Amino acid sequence: MKFNNHRNLEGKHAIFSASQPAWLRYDDEKLVTVFNNLKAKEQGTKLHAWAKDTIDLGIKQPKGKKTLYQYVNDAIGFGMSTEVVLYYSDRFYGTADAICFRNNMLRIHDLKTGRGPVHLEQLMVYAALFCLEYKMKPESIDIELRIYQNDDILIHNPGGDEIREIMDLIIRFDKILQQQEED
């Protein structure tokens, strides 16, 4: 038998694929919800790419309460770098949306395009990874973390002890996993 050619789909996965058949148990409402969430995620990826390019080019946006514009303008204003990988090991790393360190102040900003609840833990992990990678003592620097979502900005200034706790956990977990790989 000669099979149909679908080269344009090679290496891709269908939204509702055979390899992840949980959708077999969806009702109509769940199907539409999952589909809409995946489309929103795709839109969020495009908005992040646009924001990165806009910040990197230094194109200020109109002032106002719009989340995307506030995020872009603040990142430009603080002279932040975009999409920076923070690395401790192959098991523990992440990419900060926008980050800068100057005058003993670490700033990390994150753009959230979804509607769901947000958690500052992600940004605290970025701060811990930064301190580990660049050998900074979190107790000796100032840290400001910001999440931009739903036309609001959530700001948190964690204490060095909060970041140190995460650093210690990363180090401990990485050692455990390294030992596991060696056994």
Coordinates of C-alpha atoms in Angstrom, one line a residue:
M1 CA 0.0 0.0 0.0
K2 CA 1.2 3.5 -0.8
F3 CA 0.5 5.8 2.2
N4 CA -0.5 9.4 1.8
N5 CA 2.3 11.9 2.2
H6 CA 2.0 14.4 5.1
R7 CA 5.5 15.8 5.2
N8 CA 4.2 19.1 6.4
L9 CA 3.1 17.4 9.6
E10 CA 6.3 15.4 10.3
G11 CA 7.7 16.2 13.7
K12 CA 4.5 17.9 14.8
H13 CA 1.8 16.7 17.1
A14 CA -1.9 17.2 16.8
I15 CA -3.7 19.2 19.5
F16 CA -5.7 16.0 20.1
S17 CA -3.2 13.3 19.3
A18 CA -3.2 9.6 19.6
S19 CA -0.1 9.7 21.8
Q20 CA -2.0 11.6 24.5
P21 CA -5.5 10.2 24.3
A22 CA -7.0 11.8 27.5
W23 CA -9.3 13.6 25.1
L24 CA -11.2 10.4 24.7
R25 CA -12.8 11.1 28.0
Y26 CA -13.7 14.7 27.3
D27 CA -17.3 15.9 26.9
D28 CA -18.1 18.7 24.4
E29 CA -17.5 21.4 27.0
K30 CA -14.2 20.1 28.1
L31 CA -13.1 19.7 24.5
V32 CA -13.8 23.4 23.8
T33 CA -12.2 24.5 27.0
V34 CA -9.0 22.6 26.3
F35 CA -8.9 23.9 22.8
N36 CA -9.4 27.5 23.9
N37 CA -6.7 27.2 26.5
L38 CA -4.3 25.9 23.9
K39 CA -5.1 28.8 21.6
A40 CA -4.6 31.3 24.5
K41 CA -1.2 29.7 25.2
E42 CA -0.3 30.1 21.5
Q43 CA -1.4 33.8 21.7
G44 CA 0.7 34.3 24.8
T45 CA 3.8 32.9 23.1
K46 CA 3.2 35.5 20.2
L47 CA 2.7 38.3 22.7
H48 CA 5.9 37.4 24.5
A49 CA 7.9 37.4 21.3
W50 CA 6.4 40.8 20.3
A51 CA 7.2 42.2 23.8
K52 CA 10.8 40.9 23.6
D53 CA 11.4 42.5 20.1
T54 CA 9.7 45.8 21.2
I55 CA 11.9 46.0 24.4
D56 CA 15.1 45.0 22.6
L57 CA 14.4 47.8 20.0
G58 CA 13.5 50.3 22.7
I59 CA 10.1 51.1 21.3
K60 CA 8.1 52.7 24.1
Q61 CA 4.3 52.1 24.2
P62 CA 1.5 54.5 25.0
K63 CA 1.1 55.1 28.7
G64 CA -1.8 53.5 30.5
K65 CA -3.0 50.6 32.5
K66 CA -2.7 48.0 29.7
T67 CA -0.5 45.1 31.0
L68 CA 1.5 44.6 27.9
Y69 CA 2.4 48.3 27.5
Q70 CA 3.3 48.7 31.2
Y71 CA 5.6 45.6 31.0
V72 CA 7.3 46.9 27.9
N73 CA 7.8 50.4 29.1
D74 CA 9.1 49.4 32.5
A75 CA 11.6 46.9 31.0
I76 CA 12.8 49.6 28.6
G77 CA 12.9 52.2 31.5
F78 CA 15.0 49.9 33.7
G79 CA 17.3 48.9 30.8
M80 CA 16.4 45.2 31.2
S81 CA 17.6 42.3 29.1
T82 CA 15.0 40.0 27.7
E83 CA 14.7 36.2 27.7
V84 CA 17.8 35.6 29.8
V85 CA 18.6 32.0 30.7
L86 CA 19.6 31.6 34.3
Y87 CA 21.6 28.3 34.8
Y88 CA 22.7 26.3 37.7
S89 CA 22.8 22.8 36.1
D90 CA 21.2 20.8 33.3
R91 CA 18.5 19.9 35.8
F92 CA 17.9 23.4 37.2
Y93 CA 17.7 26.5 34.9
G94 CA 15.0 28.8 33.5
T95 CA 14.5 31.8 31.3
A96 CA 13.5 35.1 32.8
D97 CA 11.3 37.3 30.6
A98 CA 13.1 40.5 31.7
I99 CA 16.0 41.0 34.1
C100 CA 18.7 43.4 35.1
F101 CA 21.2 43.8 37.9
R102 CA 22.7 47.1 38.6
N103 CA 23.4 49.3 41.7
N104 CA 23.1 46.1 43.8
M105 CA 19.4 45.7 42.7
L106 CA 18.2 42.6 41.0
R107 CA 15.0 43.1 39.0
I108 CA 13.0 40.3 37.4
H109 CA 9.8 41.0 35.5
D110 CA 7.4 38.4 34.2
L111 CA 4.6 38.9 31.7
K112 CA 1.5 36.7 32.2
T113 CA -1.0 36.7 29.4
G114 CA -3.4 34.2 30.9
R115 CA -6.3 34.8 33.3
G116 CA -5.4 32.2 35.9
P117 CA -3.9 32.9 39.3
V118 CA -0.2 33.7 39.4
H119 CA 2.5 32.7 41.8
L120 CA 5.6 34.6 42.7
E121 CA 7.5 31.3 43.3
Q122 CA 8.6 31.2 39.7
L123 CA 10.3 34.6 40.0
M124 CA 11.9 33.6 43.3
V125 CA 13.4 30.6 41.6
Y126 CA 14.8 32.9 38.9
A127 CA 16.3 35.0 41.7
A128 CA 17.8 31.9 43.3
L129 CA 19.2 30.7 40.0
F130 CA 20.7 34.2 39.3
C131 CA 22.4 34.2 42.7
L132 CA 23.7 30.7 42.2
E133 CA 25.0 31.3 38.7
Y134 CA 26.6 34.7 39.5
K135 CA 27.8 33.8 43.0
M136 CA 25.7 36.5 44.7
K137 CA 24.7 36.4 48.3
P138 CA 20.9 37.2 48.3
E139 CA 21.2 38.7 51.8
S140 CA 23.5 41.4 50.4
I141 CA 21.4 42.6 47.4
D142 CA 18.0 44.2 46.9
I143 CA 15.5 42.2 44.9
E144 CA 12.3 43.3 43.2
L145 CA 10.1 40.8 41.5
R146 CA 7.2 41.9 39.3
I147 CA 4.4 40.0 37.6
Y148 CA 2.4 41.9 35.0
Q149 CA -1.1 40.4 34.4
N150 CA -4.7 41.6 33.9
D151 CA -3.8 45.3 33.8
D152 CA -2.2 45.0 37.2
I153 CA 1.4 44.7 38.6
L154 CA 2.1 42.4 41.5
I155 CA 5.4 43.5 43.2
H156 CA 7.3 41.5 45.8
N157 CA 10.6 42.3 47.5
P158 CA 11.7 39.0 49.0
G159 CA 14.1 38.8 51.8
G160 CA 17.5 37.2 51.2
D161 CA 16.5 34.4 53.5
E162 CA 13.6 33.5 51.2
I163 CA 15.9 33.2 48.2
R164 CA 18.6 31.5 50.2
E165 CA 16.1 28.7 51.1
I166 CA 15.4 28.1 47.4
M167 CA 19.1 28.2 46.6
D168 CA 19.8 25.5 49.2
L169 CA 17.0 23.4 47.9
I170 CA 18.2 23.6 44.3
I171 CA 21.8 22.6 45.5
R172 CA 20.5 19.7 47.6
F173 CA 18.1 18.4 44.9
D174 CA 20.8 18.7 42.2
K175 CA 23.2 16.7 44.3
I176 CA 20.6 14.0 44.9
L177 CA 19.8 13.8 41.2
Q178 CA 23.4 13.8 40.2
Q179 CA 24.0 10.9 42.6
Q180 CA 21.0 9.1 41.1
E181 CA 22.5 9.4 37.6
E182 CA 25.8 8.0 38.8
D183 CA 24.3 5.0 40.5

